[in-house]
Every structure is written in C-alpha cells, then in structure tokens.
Short mmCIF file of C-alpha atoms and ligand atoms in Angstrom, two decimals:
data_model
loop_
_atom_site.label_atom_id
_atom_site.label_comp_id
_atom_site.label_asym_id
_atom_site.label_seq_id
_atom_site.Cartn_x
_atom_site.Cartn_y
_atom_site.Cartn_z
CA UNK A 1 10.90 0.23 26.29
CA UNK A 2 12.99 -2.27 27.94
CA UNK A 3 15.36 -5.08 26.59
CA UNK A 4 13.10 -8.01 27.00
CA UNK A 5 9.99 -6.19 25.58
CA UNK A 6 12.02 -6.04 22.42
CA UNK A 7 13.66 -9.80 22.58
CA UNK A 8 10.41 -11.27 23.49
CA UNK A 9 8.57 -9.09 20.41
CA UNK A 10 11.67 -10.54 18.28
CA UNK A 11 11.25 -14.19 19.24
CA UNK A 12 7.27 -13.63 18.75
CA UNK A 13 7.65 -12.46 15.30
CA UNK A 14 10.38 -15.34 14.47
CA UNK A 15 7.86 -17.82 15.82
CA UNK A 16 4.64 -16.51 13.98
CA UNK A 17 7.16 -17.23 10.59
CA UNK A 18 8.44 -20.68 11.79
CA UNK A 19 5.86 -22.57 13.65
CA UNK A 20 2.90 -23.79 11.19
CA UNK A 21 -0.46 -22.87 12.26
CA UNK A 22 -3.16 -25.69 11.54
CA UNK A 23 -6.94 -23.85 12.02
CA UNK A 24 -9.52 -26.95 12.53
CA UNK A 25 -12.56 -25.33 11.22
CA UNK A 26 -16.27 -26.63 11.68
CA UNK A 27 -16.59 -26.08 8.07
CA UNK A 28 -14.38 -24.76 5.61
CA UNK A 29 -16.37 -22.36 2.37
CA UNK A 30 -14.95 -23.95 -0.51
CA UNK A 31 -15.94 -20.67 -2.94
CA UNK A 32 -15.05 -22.30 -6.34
CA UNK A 33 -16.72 -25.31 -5.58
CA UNK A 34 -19.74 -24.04 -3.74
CA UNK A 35 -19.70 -26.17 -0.82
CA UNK A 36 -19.18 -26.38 3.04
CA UNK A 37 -16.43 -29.05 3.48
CA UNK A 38 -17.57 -30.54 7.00
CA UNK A 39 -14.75 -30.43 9.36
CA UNK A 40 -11.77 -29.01 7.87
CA UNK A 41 -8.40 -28.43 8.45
CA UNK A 42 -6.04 -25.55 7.02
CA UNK A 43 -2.35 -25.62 7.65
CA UNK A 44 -0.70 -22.40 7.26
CA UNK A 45 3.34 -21.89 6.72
CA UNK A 46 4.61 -18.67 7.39
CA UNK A 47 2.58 -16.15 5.52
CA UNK A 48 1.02 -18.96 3.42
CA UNK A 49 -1.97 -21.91 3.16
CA UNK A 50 0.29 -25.15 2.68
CA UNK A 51 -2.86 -27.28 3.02
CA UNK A 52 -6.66 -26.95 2.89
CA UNK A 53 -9.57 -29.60 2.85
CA UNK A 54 -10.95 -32.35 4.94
CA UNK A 55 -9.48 -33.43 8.19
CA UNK A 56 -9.44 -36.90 7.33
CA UNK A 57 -7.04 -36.54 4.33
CA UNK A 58 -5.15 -33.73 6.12
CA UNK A 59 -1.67 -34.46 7.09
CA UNK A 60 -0.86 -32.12 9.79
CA UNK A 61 3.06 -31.59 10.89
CA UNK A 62 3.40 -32.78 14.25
CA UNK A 63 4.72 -29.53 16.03
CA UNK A 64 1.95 -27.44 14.93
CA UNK A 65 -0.22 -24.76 16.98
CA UNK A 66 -4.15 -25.54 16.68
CA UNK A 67 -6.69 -23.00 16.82
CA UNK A 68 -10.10 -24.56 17.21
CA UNK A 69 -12.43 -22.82 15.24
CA UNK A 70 -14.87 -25.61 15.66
CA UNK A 71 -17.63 -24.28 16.16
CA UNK A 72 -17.22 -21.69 12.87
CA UNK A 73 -17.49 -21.50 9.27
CA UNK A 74 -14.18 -20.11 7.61
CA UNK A 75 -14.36 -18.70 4.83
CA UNK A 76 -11.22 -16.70 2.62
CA UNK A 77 -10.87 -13.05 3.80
CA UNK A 78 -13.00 -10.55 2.36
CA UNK A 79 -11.96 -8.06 -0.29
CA UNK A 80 -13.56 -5.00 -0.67
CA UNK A 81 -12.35 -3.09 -4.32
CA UNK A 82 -14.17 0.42 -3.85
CA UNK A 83 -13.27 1.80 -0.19
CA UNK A 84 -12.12 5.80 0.68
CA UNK A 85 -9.95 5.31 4.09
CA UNK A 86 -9.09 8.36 4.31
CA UNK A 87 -12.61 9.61 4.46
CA UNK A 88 -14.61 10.14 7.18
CA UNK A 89 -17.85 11.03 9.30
CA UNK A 90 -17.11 15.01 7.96
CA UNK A 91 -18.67 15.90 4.90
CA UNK A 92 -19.18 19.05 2.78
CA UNK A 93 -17.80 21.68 4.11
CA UNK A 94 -17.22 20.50 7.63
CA UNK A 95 -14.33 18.47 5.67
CA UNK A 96 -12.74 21.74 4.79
CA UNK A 97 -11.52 21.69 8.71
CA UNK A 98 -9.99 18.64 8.07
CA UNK A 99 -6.27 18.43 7.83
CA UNK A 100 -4.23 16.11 5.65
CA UNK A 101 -2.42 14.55 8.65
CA UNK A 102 -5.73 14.19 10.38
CA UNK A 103 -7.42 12.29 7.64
CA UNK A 104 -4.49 9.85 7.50
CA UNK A 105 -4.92 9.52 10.64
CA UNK A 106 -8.47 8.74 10.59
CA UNK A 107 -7.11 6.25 7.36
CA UNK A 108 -5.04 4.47 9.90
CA UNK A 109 -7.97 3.73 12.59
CA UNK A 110 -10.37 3.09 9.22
CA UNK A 111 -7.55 0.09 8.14
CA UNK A 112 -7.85 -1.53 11.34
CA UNK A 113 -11.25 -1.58 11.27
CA UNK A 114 -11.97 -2.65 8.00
CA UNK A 115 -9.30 -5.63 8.58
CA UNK A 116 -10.84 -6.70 11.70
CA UNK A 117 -14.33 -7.01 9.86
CA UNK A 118 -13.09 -9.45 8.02
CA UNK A 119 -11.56 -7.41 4.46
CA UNK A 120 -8.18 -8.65 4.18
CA UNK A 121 -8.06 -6.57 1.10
CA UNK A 122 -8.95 -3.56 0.19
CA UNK A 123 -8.65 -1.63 -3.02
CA UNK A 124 -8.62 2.48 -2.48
CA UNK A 125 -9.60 4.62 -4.88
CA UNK A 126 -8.22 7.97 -4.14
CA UNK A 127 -7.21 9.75 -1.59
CA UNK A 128 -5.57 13.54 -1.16
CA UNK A 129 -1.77 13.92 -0.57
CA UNK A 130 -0.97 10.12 -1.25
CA UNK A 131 -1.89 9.23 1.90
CA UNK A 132 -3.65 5.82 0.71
CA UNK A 133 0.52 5.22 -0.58
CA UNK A 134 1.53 6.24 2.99
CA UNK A 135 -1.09 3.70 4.30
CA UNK A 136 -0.15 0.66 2.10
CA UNK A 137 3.22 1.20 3.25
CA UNK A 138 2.87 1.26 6.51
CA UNK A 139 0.60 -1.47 6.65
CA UNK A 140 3.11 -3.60 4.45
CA UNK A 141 6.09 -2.72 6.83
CA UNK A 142 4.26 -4.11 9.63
CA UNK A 143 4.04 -0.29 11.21
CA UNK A 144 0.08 -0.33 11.36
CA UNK A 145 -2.39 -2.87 11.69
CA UNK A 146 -4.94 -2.67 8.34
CA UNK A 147 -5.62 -5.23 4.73
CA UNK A 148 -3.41 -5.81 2.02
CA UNK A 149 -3.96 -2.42 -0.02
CA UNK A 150 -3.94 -1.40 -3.56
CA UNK A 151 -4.14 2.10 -3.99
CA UNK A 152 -4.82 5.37 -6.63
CA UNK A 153 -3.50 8.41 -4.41
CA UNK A 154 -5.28 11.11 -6.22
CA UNK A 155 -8.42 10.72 -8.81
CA UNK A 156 -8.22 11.69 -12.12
CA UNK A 157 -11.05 14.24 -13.55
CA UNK A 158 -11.77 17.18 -15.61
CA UNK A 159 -11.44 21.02 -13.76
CA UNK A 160 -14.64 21.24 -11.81
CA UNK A 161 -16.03 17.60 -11.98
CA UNK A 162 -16.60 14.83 -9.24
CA UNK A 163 -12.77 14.46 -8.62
CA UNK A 164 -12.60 18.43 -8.19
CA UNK A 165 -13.23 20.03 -5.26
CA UNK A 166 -15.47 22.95 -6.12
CA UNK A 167 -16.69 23.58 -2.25
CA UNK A 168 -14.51 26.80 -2.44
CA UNK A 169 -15.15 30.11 -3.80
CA UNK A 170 -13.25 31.15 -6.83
CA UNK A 171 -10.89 33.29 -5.23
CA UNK A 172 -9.52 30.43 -3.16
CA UNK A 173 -7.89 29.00 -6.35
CA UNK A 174 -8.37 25.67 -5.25
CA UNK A 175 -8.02 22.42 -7.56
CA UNK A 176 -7.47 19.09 -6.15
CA UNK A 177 -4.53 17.49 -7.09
CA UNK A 178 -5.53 14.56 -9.83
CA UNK A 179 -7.66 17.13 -11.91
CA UNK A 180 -5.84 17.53 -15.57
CA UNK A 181 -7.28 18.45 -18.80
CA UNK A 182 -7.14 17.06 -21.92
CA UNK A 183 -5.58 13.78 -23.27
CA UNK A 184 -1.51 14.65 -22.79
CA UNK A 185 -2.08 16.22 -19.57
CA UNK A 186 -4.27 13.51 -18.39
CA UNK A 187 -1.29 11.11 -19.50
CA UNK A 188 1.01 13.47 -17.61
CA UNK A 189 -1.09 13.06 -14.63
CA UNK A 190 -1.27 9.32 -14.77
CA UNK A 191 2.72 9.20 -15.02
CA UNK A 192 2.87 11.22 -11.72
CA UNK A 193 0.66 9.33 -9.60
CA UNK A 194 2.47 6.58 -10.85
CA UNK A 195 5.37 8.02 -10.09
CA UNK A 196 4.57 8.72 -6.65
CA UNK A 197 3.24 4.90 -5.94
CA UNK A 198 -0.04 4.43 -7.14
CA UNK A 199 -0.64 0.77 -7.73
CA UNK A 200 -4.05 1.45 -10.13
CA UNK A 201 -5.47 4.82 -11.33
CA UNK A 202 -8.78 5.71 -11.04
CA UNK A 203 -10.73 8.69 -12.97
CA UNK A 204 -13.97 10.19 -13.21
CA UNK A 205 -15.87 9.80 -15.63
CA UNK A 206 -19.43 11.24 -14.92
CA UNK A 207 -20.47 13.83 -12.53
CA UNK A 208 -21.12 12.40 -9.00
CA UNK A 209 -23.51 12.68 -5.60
CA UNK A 210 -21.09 14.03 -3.21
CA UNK A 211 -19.57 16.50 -5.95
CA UNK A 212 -20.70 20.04 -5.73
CA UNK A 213 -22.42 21.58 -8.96
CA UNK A 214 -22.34 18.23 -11.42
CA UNK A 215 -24.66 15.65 -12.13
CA UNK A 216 -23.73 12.17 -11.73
CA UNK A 217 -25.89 11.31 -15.18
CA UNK A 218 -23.42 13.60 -16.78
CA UNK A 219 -20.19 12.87 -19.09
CA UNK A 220 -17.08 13.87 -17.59
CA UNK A 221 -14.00 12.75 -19.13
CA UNK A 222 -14.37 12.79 -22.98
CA UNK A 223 -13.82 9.11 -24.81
CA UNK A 224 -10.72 10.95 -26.10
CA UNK A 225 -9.02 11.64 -22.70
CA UNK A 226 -10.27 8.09 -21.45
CA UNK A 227 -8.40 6.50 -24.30
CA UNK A 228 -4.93 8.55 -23.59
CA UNK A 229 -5.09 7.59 -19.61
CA UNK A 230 -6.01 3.91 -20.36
CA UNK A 231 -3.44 3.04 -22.72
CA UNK A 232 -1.11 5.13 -20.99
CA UNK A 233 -1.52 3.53 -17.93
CA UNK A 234 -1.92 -0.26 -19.06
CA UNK A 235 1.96 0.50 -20.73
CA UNK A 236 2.87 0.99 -16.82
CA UNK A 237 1.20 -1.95 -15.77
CA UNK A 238 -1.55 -0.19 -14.25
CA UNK A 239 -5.28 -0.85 -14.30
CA UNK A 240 -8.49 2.08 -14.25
CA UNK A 241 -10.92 2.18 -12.26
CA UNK A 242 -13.49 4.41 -13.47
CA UNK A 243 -16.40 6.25 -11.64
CA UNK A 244 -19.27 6.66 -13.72
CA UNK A 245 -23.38 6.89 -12.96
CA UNK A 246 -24.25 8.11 -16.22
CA UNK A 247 -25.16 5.59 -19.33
CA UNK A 248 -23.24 7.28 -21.56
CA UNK A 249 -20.27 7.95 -19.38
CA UNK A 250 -20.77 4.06 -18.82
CA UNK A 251 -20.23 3.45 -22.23
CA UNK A 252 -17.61 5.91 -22.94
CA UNK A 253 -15.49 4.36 -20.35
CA UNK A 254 -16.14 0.73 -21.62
CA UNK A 255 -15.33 1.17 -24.92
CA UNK A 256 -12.11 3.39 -23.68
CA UNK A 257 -10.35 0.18 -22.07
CA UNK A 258 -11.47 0.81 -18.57
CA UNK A 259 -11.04 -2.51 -16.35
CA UNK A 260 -14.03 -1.01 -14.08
CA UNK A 261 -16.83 0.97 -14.04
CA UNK A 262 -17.93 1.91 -10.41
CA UNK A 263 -21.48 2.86 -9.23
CA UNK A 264 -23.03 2.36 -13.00
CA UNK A 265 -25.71 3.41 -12.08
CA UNK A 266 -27.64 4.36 -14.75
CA UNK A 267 -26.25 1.72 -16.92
CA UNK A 268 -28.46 0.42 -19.58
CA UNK A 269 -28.32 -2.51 -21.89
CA UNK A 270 -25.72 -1.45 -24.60
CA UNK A 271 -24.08 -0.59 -21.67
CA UNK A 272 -24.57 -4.51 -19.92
CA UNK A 273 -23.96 -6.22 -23.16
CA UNK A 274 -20.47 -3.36 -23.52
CA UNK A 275 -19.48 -4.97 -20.25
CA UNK A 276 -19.71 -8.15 -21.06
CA UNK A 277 -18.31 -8.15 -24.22
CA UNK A 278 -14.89 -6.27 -23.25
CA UNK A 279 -14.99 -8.36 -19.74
CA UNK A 280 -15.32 -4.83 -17.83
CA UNK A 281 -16.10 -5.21 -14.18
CA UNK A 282 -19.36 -3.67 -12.93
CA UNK A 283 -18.43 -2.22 -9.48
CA UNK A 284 -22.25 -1.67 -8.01
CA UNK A 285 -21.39 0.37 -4.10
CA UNK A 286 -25.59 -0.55 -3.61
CA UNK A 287 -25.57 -0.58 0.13
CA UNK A 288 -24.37 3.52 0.75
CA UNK A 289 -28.14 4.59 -0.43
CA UNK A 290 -29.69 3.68 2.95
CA UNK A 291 -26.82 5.23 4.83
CA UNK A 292 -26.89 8.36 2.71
CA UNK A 293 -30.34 9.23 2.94
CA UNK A 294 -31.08 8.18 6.67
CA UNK A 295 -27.77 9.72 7.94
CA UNK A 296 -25.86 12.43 5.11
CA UNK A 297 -27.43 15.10 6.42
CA UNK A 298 -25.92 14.82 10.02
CA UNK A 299 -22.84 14.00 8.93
CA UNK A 300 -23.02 17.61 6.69
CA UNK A 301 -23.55 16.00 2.90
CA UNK A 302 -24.58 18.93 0.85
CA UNK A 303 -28.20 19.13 0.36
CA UNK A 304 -27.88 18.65 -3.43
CA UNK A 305 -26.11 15.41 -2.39
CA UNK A 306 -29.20 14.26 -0.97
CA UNK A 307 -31.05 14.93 -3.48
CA UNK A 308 -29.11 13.64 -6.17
CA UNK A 309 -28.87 10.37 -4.33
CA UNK A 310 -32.47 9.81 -4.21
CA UNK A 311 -32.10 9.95 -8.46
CA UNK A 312 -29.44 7.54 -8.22
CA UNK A 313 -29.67 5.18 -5.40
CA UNK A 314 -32.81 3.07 -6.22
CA UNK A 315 -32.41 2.77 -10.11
CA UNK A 316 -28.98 1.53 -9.10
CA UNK A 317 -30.05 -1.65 -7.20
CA UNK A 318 -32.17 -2.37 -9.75
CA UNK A 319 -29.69 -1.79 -12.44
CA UNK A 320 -27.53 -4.09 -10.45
CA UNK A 321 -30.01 -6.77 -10.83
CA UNK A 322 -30.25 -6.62 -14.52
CA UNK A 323 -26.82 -6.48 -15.09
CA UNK A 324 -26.29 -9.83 -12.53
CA UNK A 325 -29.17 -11.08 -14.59
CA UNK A 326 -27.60 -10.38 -17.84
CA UNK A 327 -23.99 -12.22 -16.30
CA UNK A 328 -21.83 -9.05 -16.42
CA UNK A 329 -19.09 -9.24 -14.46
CA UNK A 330 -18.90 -7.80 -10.56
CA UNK A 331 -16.68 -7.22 -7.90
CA UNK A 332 -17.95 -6.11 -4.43
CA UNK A 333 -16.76 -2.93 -3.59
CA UNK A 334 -19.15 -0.41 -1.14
CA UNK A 335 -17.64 2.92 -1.23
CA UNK A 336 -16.56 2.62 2.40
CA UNK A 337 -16.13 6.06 3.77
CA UNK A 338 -19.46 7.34 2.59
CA UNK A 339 -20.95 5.15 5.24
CA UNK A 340 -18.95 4.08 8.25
CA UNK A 341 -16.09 1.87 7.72
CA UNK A 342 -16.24 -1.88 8.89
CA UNK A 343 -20.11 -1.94 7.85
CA UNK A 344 -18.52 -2.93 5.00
CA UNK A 345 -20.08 -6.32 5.06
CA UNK A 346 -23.62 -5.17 5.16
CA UNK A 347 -23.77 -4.83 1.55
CA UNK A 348 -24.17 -8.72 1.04
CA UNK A 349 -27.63 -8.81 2.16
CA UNK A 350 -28.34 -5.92 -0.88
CA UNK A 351 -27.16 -8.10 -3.20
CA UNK A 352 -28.91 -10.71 -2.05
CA UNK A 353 -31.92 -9.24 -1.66
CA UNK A 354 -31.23 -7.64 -5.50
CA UNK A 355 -30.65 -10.85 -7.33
CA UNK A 356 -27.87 -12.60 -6.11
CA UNK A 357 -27.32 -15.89 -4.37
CA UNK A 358 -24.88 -16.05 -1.23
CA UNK A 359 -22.57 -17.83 -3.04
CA UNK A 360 -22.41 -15.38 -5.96
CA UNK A 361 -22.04 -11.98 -3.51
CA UNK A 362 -19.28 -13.98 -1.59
CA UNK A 363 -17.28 -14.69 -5.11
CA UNK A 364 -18.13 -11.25 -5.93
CA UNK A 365 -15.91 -10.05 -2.99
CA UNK A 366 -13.14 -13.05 -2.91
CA UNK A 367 -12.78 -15.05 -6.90
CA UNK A 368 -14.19 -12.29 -8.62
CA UNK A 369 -12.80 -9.32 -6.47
CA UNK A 370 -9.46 -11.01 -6.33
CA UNK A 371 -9.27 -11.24 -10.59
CA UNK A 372 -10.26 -7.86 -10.65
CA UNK A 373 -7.24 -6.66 -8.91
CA UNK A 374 -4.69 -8.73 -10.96
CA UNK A 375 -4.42 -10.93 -7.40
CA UNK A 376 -6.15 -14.15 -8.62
CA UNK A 377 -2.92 -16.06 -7.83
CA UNK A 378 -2.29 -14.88 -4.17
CA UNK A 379 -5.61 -13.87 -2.43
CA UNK A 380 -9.70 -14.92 -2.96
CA UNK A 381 -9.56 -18.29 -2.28
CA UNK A 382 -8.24 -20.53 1.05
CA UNK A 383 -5.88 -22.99 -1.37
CA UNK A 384 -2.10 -23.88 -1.52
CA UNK A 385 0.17 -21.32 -2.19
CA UNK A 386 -2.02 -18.45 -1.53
CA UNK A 387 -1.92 -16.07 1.51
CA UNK A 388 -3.16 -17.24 4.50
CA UNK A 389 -6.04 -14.42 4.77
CA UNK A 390 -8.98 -16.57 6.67
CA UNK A 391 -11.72 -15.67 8.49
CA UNK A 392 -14.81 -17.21 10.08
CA UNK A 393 -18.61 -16.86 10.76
CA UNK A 394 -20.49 -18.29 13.15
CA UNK A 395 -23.44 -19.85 11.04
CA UNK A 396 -23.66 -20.80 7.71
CA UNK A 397 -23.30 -18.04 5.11
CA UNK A 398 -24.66 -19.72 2.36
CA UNK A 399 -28.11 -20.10 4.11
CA UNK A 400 -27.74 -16.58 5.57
CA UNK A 401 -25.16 -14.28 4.39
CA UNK A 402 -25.46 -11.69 7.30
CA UNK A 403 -22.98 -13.61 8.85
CA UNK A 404 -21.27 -11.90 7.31
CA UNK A 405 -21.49 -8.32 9.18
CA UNK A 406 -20.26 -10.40 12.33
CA UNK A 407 -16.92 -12.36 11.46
CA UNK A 408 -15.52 -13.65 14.69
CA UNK A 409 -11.61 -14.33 13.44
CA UNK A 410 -9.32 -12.69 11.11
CA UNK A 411 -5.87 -14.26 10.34
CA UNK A 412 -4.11 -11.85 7.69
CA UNK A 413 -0.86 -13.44 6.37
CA UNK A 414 -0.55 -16.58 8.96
CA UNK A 415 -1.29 -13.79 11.88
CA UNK A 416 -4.61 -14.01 13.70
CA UNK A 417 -5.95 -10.24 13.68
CA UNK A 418 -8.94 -10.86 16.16
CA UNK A 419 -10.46 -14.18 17.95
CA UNK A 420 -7.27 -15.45 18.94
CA UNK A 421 -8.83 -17.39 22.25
CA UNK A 422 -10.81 -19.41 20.19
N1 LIG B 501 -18.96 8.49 -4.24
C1 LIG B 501 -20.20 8.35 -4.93
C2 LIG B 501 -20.60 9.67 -5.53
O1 LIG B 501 -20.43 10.67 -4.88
C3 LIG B 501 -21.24 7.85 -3.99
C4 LIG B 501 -22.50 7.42 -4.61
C5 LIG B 501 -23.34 6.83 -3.56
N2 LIG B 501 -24.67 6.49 -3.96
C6 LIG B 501 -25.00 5.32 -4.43
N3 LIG B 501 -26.27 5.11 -4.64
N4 LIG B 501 -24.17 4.41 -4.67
O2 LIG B 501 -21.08 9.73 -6.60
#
C-alpha cells in the first residue's frame, strides 16, 4: 500500500475525531419522552452527542460538516441483547464441518451486518473458542467493522444439557467447553471465562430447541449451582444471563440472582410476579418461531428441533404478552443466528402485534436494553454525553414500526456506517 494511502487514511481518521458532525434530521425519536421532535438537529464531537433537540434552540459550531437527513426519522441505534455471531446458516450436524476459524469468520461478516441494520449494540451470549472476545476486540480496535459488543465466550450448563454438545457419539468424548458440574466447578468455570474476557456470563438453565436429547420445559442447572455462579460472578462485576423455557427453570433462575431470563417461555405467573419483584429482565427472542419452522429444516435443524419448537414457539408470544401486560421488565434481544443475521429488526412487528406499542418495543431495544447491560449512561438514548450511535428511518416508527427492518443510516461512534450521501 503506498505512502499517501496511509497519510490520507491518517488525516481521515484525525478529521472524523476533530471536525463536529451536526446531522439535521426531519425528526428526531425522543424515546424517553415519546415524541417526534420536528426538525432536529444533533451535533456530534468526536465519538460523542454534544447536542440534541430542536433546530431552533440548537447552537451549531460554525465549522461543522452537515449531513441532511431531512427527509428521515433518527432514532438512537438499536441494541439487540440476545444475538449468536458466530452462528450460522449450518445447523445440526452439518455444523460439525464447521471450523472454529470459519465460524469467526462468519462472526466477522455477521457484525457488519448486524451494525449496518441499524444494532449499534449487541450483547452475545456464547460462542465456542472465545471467538465473540476475539470479535469485541477487533471491533473495538477499529480492525473490523461490527456494534459495540458485550460478550460470554462459552455458556455455562450441566454435562449433556442445552450448552452441551451431545451431536456426537460417546466415543468421541466430546464436551463443549462452558459445561461444569456442580456449584465449585461452576464457580471455577465462571472465573475462567472471566479470565479469558468475558464481559457477562451466561448459563443454561433449562433444556433447549436446538439441543439434542433435552427438553426445553426441563430444569437444568439446580437452584444450588445457579446461586454459586451468580454470586460468584456479581463479586467480578459480571452479570447472568440465563436461558430458560421451562417455568420452573424460570423460577429457579429468578430467585438465584439472575439479571435475565431468555426465551421464558413457559413462564407463568409466580414466575411474572418473580420477575417483577427482583427487577429480572424477561428476554422474549419471539420472532425465530416463524423462521424456525418455515426454514430449520433446510438449514439441517434436527428434526426434534422442529418439533420441540412447535411446543415452544406459540405459548411464547403469548407468554410475552402476559408478562408485558403484567409490566415485567424486557429487553429486545432475537437470538440472531437462529434466523439470519440483520433480520434482526423484524422482531418489532411481533411485539407489536403481541401487546406492545411502538414506543414500548423501541425502549425495549434502546432505554430498556441499554439498563440491562449496565450501559444506561453511554448508549440507548441520542442525549449529551452519550455515544453518538444514530440511525434513521424513512417514515415514522411510531405509526409503523417496520421501519424499522429498513434503516437507511448508521453513524456508530461519530462515524457514519452506511447512507453517507445523504
Ligand atoms: N436457542 C434457543 C433454543 O435452542 C432457540 C429457541 C427458539 N425458539 C423460540 N420460540 N424462541 O432453545
């Protein structure tokens, strides 16, 4: 690469840290608030919002680039809390072929595409070999293009459940690499992951649909074991995320200290009011049933994993409504991975259609997503002093909130990701 590639990269970085940005937006979503603020101006500084509201009270510093967004609606970048980069269109045992370098590989396309559909952060919960650490990394040192990431490396479970890998025959030996046993070595195991960069930890506690041999309405992780991970890893600063369909498993995990249950499917009304009384986030991935049943078969899901989806997936959506109904707490997350990442955003229009307003599925996946994660302070919301992660929509999300499957721009830290020209 020649001299003045590299000078003129140099002197584009400087300048993307230097020059403000001002974005004049048709409207800007104020989420808090709940309303469009008619033509709106945000100033970004560096990697941060310095201002945000109505033109008219905006004051602008005079050497500032504009991007007209006009004609859009921005909105604060998306955050999706339960996505699998490193997973792909190979399931069952075609993902046996699969390599550990090729699926980070994959994980590095699956960033980029998840960014540039608008989720400027992402939460993933587990992936083999660390490679979701490898990812975050690379992402934060500017290497590869992808959202902000918070990540588990390997999940937590018992010796033949959900976070197993029991697609082998016995004589293969094969156990995946967050499976431990009992409460000291499931402490053990949380120290290690932490150890090797894990920003949350995430176990299972139920059976799941993709597992071979369990049964997502079945207990996993004993109440016991949950207790020993949780409080070992809140000491390090480190929240749980835990998988669970089952009711009980629900309620074993709630009561254990988990900071959220994802799926809950099953979950019943001890287990709503649980939720709401230790401020546990319900985690509801209710778009993947569509994509599971129309396409899992193709992409080599196990026939059991069909059929254990068609127990699960509609008494989820419902359960999701009763537990929105009840005012538990939920972050959007949609088990990207399962179903094809950057269709991330088509879950919106599930919620919708299963209780919520627009309003309340977009907090889901900026306020409430961002509180979730311990980020409440930096992303979730387009305000002063936060990262300057901004998108926009052509159209009015509010009134229709599949705007949300097209977003037009992405800026991710002051740097416009997609829809520069306009
Ligand atoms: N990873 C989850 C599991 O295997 C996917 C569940 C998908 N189904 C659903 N209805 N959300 O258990």
């Amino acid at each position: 690469m020649s001299r003045s590639w590299w000078l003129a990269a140099l002197c584009l970085s400087v300048s993307v840290a230097a020059e403000p940005v001002v974005l004049r937006c048709g409207s800007l979503l104020d989420v808090r608030a709940d309303r469009l603020v008619a033509n709106a101006v945000v100033v970004v500084e560096g990697e941060k919002v310095q201002q945000a509201g109505p033109a008219s009270s905006a004051t602008p510093p005079g050497a500032a680039k504009t991007i007209d967004l006009s004609d859009a609606v921005c909105l604060p970048g998306l955050i999706d809390v339960h996505v699998h980069l490193t997973s792909g269109e190979k399931r069952g045992y075609q993902s046996l072929g699969v390599s550990l370098p090729r699926k980070t590989v994959w994980g590095v396309r699956n960033a980029g595409t998840t960014l540039r559909a608008g989720f400027t952060t992402a939460r993933n919960v587990g992936a083999p070999g660390y490679a979701d650490v490898a990812l975050r990394d690379a992402i934060e040192e500017g290497d590869i293009e992808g959202p902000r990431l918070l990540v588990a490396g390997p999940s937590l479970g018992i010796t033949g459940g959900h976070c197993d890998d029991n697609l082998l025959a016995p004589e293969f030996r094969h156990t995946s690499a967050g499976v431990a046993d009992g409460p000291w070595a499931a402490r053990a195991k949380v120290r290690e992951v932490v150890k090797y960069g894990a920003d949350l930890i995430k176990i299972c506690a139920s059976g799941g649909v993709m597992s071979k041999g369990d049964q997502p309405g079945t207990p996993q992780y004993t109440p016991e074991e949950m207790r020993a991970i949780v409080e070992e890893a809140h000491k390090l600063g480190r929240k749980v995320a835990a998988h669970a369909h089952g009711a009980q498993s629900i309620k074993d995990a709630i009561r254990s200290g988990v900071d959220s249950v994802e799926h809950a499917s099953f979950i019943d009304q001890e287990g709503i009011a649980l939720a709401k009384q230790y401020g546990t986030y319900l985690v509801f991935d209710i778009y993947n049933d569509d994509y599971i049943l129309e396409h899992g078969a193709k992409a080599g899901m196990l026939p059991e994993s069909i059929e254990k989806e068609r127990q699960v997936g509609a008494v989820q959506r419902e359960n999701f409504r009763q537990a929105f109904l009840a005012g538990a707490r939920m972050a959007f997350g949609t088990d990207a991975g399962v179903y094809p990442h950057g269709d991330n955003g088509r879950q919106f229009a599930y919620m919708v259609k299963f209780g919520m307003k627009p309003i309340q599925a977009i907090r889901a996946a900026t306020l409430d997503a961002a509180s979730l994660l311990g980020w409440a302070d930096k992303v979730g919301a387009v305000e002063p002093g936060k990262w300057a992660d901004i998108i926009a929509v052509r159209g009015n999300p509010l009134e229709d909130v599949r705007t949300l499957e097209q977003v037009r721009f992405v800026m991710k830290g002051g740097r416009v990701v997609k829809g520069a020209s306009k």
